[in-house]
Short mmCIF file of C-alpha atoms in Angstrom, two decimals:
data_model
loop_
_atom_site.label_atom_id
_atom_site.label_comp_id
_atom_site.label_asym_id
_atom_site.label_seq_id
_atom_site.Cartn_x
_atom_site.Cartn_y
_atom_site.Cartn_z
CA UNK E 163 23.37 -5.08 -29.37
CA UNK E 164 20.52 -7.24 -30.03
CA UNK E 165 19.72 -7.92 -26.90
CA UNK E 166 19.59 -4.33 -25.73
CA UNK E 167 17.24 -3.58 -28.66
CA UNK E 168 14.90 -6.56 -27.52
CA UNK E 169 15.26 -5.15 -23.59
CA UNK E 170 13.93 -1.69 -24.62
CA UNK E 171 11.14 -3.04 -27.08
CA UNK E 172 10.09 -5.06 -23.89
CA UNK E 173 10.02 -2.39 -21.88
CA UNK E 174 8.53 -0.02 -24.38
CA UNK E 175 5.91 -2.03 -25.66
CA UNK E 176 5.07 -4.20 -22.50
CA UNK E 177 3.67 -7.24 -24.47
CA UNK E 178 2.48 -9.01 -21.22
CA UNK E 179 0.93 -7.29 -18.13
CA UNK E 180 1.24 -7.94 -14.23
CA UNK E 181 -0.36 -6.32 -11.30
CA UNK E 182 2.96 -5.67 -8.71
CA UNK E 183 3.94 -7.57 -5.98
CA UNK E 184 2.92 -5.83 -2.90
CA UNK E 185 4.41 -7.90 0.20
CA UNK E 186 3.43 -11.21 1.47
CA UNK E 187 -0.13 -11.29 2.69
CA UNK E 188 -0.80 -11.78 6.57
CA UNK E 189 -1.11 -15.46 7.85
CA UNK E 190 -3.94 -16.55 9.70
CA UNK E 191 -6.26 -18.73 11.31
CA UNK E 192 -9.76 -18.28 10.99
CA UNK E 193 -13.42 -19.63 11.65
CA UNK E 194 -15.81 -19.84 9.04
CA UNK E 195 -19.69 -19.26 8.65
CA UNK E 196 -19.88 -23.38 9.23
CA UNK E 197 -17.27 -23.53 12.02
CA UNK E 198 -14.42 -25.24 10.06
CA UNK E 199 -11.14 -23.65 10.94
CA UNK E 200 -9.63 -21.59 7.81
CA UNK E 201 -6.02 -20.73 7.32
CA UNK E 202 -4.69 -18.58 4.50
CA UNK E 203 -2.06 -21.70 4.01
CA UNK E 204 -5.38 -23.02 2.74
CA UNK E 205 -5.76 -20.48 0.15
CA UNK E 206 -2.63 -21.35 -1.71
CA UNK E 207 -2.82 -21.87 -5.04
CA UNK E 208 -6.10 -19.87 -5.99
CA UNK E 209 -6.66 -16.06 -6.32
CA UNK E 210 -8.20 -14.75 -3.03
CA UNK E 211 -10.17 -11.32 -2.82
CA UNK E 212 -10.83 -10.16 0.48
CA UNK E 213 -13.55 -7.42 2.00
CA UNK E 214 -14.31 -6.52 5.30
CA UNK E 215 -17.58 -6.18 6.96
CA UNK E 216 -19.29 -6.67 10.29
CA UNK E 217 -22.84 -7.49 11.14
CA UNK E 218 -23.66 -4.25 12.69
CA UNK E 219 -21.46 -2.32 10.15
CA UNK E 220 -23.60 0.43 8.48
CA UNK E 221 -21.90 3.23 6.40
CA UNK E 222 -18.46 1.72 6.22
CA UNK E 223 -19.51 -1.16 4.13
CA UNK E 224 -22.10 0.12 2.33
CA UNK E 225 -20.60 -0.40 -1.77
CA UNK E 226 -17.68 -2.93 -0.51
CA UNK E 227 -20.75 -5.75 -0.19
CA UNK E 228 -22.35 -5.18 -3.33
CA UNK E 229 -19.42 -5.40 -5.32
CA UNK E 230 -17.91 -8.49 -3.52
CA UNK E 231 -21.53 -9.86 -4.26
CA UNK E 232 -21.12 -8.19 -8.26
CA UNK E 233 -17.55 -10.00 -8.59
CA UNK E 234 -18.52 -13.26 -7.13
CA UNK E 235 -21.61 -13.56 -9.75
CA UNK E 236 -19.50 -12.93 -12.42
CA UNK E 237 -16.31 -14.85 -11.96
CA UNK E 238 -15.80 -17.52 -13.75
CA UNK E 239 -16.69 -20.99 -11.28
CA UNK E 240 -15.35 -23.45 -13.87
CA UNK E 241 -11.54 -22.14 -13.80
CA UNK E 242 -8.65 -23.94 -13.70
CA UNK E 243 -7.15 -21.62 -11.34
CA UNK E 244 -9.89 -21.06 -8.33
CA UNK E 245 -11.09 -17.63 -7.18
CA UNK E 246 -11.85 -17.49 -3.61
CA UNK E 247 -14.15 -14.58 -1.84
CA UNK E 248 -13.45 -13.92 2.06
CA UNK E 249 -15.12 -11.75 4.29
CA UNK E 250 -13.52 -11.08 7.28
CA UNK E 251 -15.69 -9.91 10.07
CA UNK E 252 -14.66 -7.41 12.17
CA UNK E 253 -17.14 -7.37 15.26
CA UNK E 254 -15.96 -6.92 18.75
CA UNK E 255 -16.58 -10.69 19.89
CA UNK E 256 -15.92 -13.70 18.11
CA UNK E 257 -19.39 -14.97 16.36
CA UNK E 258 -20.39 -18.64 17.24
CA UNK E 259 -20.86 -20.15 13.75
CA UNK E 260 -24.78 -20.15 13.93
CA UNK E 261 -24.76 -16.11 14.35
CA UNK E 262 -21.61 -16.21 11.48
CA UNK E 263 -24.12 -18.32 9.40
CA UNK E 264 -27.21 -16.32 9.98
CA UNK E 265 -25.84 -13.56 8.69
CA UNK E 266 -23.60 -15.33 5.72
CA UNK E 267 -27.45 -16.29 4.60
CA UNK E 268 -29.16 -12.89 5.33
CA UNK E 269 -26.40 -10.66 3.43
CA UNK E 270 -26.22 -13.54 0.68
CA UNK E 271 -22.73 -14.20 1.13
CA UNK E 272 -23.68 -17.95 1.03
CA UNK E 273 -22.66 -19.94 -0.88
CA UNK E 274 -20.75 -17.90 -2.92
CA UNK E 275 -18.33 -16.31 -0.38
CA UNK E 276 -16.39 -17.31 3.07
CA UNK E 277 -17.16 -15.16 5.68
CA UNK E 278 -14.26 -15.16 8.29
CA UNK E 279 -14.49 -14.68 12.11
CA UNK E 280 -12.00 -14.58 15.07
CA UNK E 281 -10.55 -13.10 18.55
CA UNK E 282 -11.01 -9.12 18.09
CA UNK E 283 -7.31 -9.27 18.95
CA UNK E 284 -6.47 -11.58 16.25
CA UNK E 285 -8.14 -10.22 13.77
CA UNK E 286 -6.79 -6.33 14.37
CA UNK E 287 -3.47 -8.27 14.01
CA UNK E 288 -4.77 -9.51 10.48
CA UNK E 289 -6.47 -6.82 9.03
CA UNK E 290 -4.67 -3.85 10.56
CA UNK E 291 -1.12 -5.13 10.84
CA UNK E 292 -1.37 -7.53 8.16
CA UNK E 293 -3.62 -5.52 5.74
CA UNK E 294 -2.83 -2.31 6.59
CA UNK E 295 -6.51 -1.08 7.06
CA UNK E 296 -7.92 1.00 9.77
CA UNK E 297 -10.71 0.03 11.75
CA UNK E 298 -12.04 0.43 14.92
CA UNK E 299 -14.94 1.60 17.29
CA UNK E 300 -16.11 5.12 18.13
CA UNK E 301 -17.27 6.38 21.29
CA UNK E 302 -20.75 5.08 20.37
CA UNK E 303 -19.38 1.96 19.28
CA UNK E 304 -19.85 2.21 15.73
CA UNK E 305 -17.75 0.72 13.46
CA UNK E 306 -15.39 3.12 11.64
CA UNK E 307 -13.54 1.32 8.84
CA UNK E 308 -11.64 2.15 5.71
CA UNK E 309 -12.88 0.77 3.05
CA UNK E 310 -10.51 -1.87 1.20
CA UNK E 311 -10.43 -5.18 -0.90
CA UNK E 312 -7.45 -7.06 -0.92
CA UNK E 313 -6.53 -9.11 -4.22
CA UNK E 314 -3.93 -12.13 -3.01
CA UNK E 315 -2.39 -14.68 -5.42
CA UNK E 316 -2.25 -18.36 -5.56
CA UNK E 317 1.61 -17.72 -3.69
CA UNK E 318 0.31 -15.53 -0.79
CA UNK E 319 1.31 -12.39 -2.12
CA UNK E 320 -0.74 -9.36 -2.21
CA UNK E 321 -0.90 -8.26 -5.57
CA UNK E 322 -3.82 -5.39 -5.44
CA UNK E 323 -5.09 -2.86 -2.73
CA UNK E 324 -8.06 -1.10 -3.64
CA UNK E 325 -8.07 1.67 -1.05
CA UNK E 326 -10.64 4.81 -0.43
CA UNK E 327 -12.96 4.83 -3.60
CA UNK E 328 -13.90 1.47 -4.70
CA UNK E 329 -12.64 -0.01 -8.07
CA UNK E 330 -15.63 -0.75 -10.51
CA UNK E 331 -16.33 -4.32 -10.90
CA UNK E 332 -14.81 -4.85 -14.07
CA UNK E 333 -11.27 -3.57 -12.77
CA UNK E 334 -11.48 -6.22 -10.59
CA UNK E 335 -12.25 -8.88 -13.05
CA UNK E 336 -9.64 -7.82 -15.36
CA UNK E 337 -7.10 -8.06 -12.02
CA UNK E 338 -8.16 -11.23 -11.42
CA UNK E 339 -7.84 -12.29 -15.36
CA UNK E 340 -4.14 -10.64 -14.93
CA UNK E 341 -3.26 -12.85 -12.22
CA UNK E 342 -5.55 -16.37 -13.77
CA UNK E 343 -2.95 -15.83 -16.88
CA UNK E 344 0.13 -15.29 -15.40
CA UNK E 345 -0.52 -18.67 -13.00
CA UNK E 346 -1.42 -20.52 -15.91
CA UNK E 347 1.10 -19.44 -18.79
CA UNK E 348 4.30 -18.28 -15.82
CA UNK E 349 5.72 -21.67 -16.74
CA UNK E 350 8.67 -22.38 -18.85
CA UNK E 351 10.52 -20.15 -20.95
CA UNK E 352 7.58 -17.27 -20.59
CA UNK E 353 8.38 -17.49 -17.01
CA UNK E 354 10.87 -15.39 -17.74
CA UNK E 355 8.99 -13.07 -19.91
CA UNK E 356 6.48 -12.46 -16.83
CA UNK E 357 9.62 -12.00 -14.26
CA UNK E 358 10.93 -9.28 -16.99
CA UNK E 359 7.45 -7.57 -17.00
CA UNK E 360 7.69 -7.44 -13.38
CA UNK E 361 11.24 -6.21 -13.66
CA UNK E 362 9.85 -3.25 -16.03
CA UNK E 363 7.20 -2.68 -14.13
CA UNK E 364 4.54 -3.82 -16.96
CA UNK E 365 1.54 -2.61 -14.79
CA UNK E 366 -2.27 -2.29 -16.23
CA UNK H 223 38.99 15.74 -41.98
CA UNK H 224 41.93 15.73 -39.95
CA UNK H 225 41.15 15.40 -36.02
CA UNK H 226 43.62 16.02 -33.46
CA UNK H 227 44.73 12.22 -31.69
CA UNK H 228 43.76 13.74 -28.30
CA UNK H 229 40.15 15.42 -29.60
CA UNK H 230 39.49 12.55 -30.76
CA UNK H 231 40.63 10.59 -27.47
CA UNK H 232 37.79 13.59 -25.68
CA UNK H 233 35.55 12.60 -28.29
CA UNK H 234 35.11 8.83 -27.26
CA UNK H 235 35.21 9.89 -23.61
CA UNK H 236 32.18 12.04 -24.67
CA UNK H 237 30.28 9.86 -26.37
CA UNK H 238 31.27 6.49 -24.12
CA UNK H 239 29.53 8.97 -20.56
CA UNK H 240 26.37 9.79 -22.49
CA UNK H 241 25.92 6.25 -23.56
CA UNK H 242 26.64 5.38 -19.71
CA UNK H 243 24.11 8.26 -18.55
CA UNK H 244 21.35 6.96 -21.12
CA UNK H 245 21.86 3.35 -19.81
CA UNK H 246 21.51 4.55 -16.03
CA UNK H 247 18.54 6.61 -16.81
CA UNK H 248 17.10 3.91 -18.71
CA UNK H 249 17.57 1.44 -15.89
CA UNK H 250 16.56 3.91 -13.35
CA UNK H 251 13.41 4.71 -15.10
CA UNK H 252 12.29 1.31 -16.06
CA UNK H 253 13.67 -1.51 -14.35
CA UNK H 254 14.43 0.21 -10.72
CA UNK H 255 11.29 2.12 -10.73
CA UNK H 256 12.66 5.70 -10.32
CA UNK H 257 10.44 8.27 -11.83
CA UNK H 258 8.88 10.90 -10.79
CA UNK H 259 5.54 11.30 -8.99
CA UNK H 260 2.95 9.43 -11.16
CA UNK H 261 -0.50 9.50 -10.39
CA UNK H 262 -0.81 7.16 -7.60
CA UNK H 263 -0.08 8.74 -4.00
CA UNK H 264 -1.53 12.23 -5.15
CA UNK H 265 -4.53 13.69 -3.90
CA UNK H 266 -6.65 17.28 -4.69
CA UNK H 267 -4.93 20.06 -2.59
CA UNK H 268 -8.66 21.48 -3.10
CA UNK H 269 -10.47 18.68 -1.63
CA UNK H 270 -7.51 18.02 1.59
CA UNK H 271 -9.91 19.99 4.26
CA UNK H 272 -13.10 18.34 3.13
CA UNK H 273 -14.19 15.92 5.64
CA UNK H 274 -14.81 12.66 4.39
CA UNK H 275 -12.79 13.14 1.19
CA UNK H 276 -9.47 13.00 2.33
CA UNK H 277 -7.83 11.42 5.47
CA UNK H 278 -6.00 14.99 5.75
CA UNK H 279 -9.32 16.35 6.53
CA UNK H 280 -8.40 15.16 9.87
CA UNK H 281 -4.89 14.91 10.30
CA UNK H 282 -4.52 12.11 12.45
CA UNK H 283 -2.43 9.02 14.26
CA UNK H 284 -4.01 5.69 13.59
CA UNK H 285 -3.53 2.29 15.54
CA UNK H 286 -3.52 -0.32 12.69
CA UNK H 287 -2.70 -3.27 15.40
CA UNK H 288 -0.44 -3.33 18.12
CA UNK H 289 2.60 -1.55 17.86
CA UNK H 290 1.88 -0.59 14.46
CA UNK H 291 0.57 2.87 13.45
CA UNK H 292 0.04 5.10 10.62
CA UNK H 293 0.44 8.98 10.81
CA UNK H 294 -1.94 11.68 8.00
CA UNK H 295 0.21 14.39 8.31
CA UNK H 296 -0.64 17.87 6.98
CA UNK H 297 2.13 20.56 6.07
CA UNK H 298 0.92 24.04 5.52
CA UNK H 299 2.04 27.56 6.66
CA UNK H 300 3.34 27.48 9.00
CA UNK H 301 3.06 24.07 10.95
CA UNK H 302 2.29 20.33 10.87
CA UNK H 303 -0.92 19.15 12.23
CA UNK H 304 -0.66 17.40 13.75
CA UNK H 305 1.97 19.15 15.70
CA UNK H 306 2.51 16.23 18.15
CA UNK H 307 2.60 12.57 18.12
CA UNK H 308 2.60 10.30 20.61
CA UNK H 309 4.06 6.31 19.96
CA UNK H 310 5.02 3.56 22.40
CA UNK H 311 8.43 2.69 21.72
CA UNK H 312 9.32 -0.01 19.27
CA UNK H 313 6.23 1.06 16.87
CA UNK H 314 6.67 0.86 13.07
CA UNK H 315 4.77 3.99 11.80
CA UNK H 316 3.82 5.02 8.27
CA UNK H 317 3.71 8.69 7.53
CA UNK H 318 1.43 10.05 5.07
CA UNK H 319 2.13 13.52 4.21
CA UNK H 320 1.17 15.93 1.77
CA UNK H 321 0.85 20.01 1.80
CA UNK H 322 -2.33 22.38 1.67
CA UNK H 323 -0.41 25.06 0.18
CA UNK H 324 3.08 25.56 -0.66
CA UNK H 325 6.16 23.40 -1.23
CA UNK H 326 7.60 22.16 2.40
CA UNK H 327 9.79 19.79 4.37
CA UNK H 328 9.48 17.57 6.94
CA UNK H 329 12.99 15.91 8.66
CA UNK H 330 12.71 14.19 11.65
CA UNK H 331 15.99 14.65 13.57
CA UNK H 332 17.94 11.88 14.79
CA UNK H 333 16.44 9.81 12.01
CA UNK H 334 16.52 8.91 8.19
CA UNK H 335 12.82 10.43 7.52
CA UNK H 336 13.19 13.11 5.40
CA UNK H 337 10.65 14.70 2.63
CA UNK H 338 10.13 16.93 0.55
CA UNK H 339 6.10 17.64 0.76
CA UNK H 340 4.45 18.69 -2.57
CA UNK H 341 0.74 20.33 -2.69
CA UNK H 342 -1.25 17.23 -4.55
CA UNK H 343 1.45 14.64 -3.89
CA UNK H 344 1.67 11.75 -1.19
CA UNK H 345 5.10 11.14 0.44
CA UNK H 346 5.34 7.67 2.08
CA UNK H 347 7.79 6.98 4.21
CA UNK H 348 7.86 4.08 7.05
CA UNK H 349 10.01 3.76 10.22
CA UNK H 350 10.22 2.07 14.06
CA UNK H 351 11.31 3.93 16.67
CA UNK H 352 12.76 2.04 18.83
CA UNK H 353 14.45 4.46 22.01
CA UNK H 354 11.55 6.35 23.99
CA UNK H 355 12.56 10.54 23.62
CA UNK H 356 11.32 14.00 22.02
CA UNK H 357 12.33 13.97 18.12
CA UNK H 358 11.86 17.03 16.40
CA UNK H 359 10.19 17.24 13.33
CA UNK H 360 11.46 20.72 11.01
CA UNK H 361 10.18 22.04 7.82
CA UNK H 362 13.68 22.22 5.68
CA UNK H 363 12.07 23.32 2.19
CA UNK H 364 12.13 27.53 2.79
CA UNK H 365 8.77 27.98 2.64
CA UNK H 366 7.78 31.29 3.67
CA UNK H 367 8.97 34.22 6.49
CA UNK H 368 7.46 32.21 9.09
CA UNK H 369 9.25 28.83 7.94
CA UNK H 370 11.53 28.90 11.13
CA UNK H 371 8.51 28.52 13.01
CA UNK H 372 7.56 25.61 11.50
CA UNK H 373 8.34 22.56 13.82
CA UNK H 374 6.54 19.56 15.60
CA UNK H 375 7.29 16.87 17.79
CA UNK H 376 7.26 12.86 17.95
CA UNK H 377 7.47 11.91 21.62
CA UNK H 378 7.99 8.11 21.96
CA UNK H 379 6.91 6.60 25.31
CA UNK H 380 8.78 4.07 26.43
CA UNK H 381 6.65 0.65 27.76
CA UNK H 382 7.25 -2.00 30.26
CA UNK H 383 9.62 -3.62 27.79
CA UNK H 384 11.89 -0.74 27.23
CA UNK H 385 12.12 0.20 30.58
CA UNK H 386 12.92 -2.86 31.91
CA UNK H 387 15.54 -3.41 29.07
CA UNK H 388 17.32 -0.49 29.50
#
């Protein structure tokens, strides 16, 4: 009987919180503003929010910048679990790194952020089939995107979509402090107590 | 008090189903995730026409990569828009739908897709169709003296790959 008592208090009081485990984030293979080849095995073991831009993207990523910008100012640098910031650009030809790092510099996603470039075709594989968003070009060749961040853990899974209207920055910190505690304390016996809060759906 | 032996026997059935039922609902509710609709996946039946705030504004199919697509669907009286949909075969496709007005349907025949459409709420549902031909989509939530009428149509193509299988 006891333990059906403790089940229900768990489940009614939801001591610890977790953001749900989406589905396994898309693998890929990536250049970066300084031409080093990035995959997302490379992002294992720290907390990775990614945005989408291009460099002639106008409307669509107007808000999505600023608040990658907002987050990566405020994070905290010095934590034992990392926090990573990608960009993934989204133009119609592959950027040679000087162009990638031009515009890293004029947008002021250096140093802060990674700004990710690839094949068109490779990266409509990523973002669209991987990340589920919608993007392409109009008749006028604009960019038409949806605007998204994804929030991916230190295990590869995708653990937040924030889809349409843009979270404020502070629901994105407080993901990212959901996920920073359950890497460092989902060891031992409270392992358990974070699988149960995922079993009870113990969502913020 | 005496109690008959076999009232009492009907008794502990009673009492032993309920205490199943509560344990099933319990489950259901918080460890399997049944519920019913939350917030998340709704959306303002008064803001579903107004470009720019909705995707149903302009009900649409949407490449998301190769061979992977995702469908806005509107329901309202009496029709889907859109009405037709066109998919190479072997394409996984998410369907969005909700309805501008009333309670309605949407079934897909020949397939597992079926949904009941609410005004405000989002129904998911994801499927591959693999074999190219016409499957018709039918409201099957009464929804009105026109609701026979209501009907639409998912034509997969078939490609190099299924015609050369096949």
């Amino acid at each position: 009987m006891l333990p059906l008592v403790a089940v229900i208090l768990f489940a009614a009081l939801r001591p610890l919180k977790v953001l749900p485990r989406i589905r396994i984030s898309p693998g890929y293979l990536l250049v970066d503003q300084n031409g080093n080849r990035v995959s997302s095995e490379e992002m294992r073991g720290q907390i990775t929010l990614y945005g989408f831009t291009s460099t002639d993207c106008g409307l669509p990523c107007v808000g999505s910048e600023e608040l990658m910008a907002d987050v990566a100012a405020q994070i905290d640098s010095q934590s034992d679990v990392p926090v990573e910031l990608v960009m993934i650009a989204l133009d119609e030809q592959e950027l040679l790194p000087d162009a990638l790092r031009a515009y890293a510099l004029d947008r002021g996603i250096e140093p802060s952020r990674r700004l990710l470039t690839g094949e068109a075709q490779q990266v409509k594989v990523v973002v669209g089939g991987g990340f589920n968003t919608f993007y392409e070009r109009d008749s006028s060749g604009q960019l038409q995107l949806d605007k998204a961040l994804m929030l991916v853990d230190g295990l590869g899974i995708l653990r937040a979509e924030y889809r349409g209207r843009l979270p404020s920055t502070s629901a994105i910190l407080r993901d990212i402090d959901l996920l920073t505690q359950e890497a460092r304390n989902s060891t031992g016996l409270t392992r358990y107590a974070y699988e149960a809060a995922h079993l009870f759906l113990c969502y913020p | 008090m005496h109690v008959d032996k076999y009232e009492q026997v009907w008794i502990r059935i009673s009492i032993f189903v309920l205490v199943v039922f509560t344990l099933a609902v319990l489950t259901a509710t918080v460890s399997a995730g049944i519920q019913v609709p939350g917030v998340e996946g709704r959306v303002d039946p008064n803001l579903i026409t107004t470009p720019g705030a909705s995707p149903w504004a302009a009900p649409s199919v949407r490449e998301l990569a190769p061979g992977k697509y995702e469908a806005y669907v509107l329901a309202q009286i009496w029709r889907f828009d859109p009405g037709e949909i066109r998919i190479p075969a072997g394409s996984e496709i998410t369907f969005y739908v909700t309805s501008k007005d009333v309670q309605h349907g949407l079934k897909i025949m020949d397939t597992n897709i079926n949904m009941m459409i609410l005004p405000g709420q989002v129904s998911k549902l994801k499927t591959t169709f693999n074999n190219p031909g016409t499957y018709d989509v039918v409201c099957h939530e009464y929804c009105g003296i026109g609701h026979h009428t209501m009907y639409g149509q998912i034509i997969v193509e078939a490609t190099a790959d299924t015609t050369t299988t096949e």
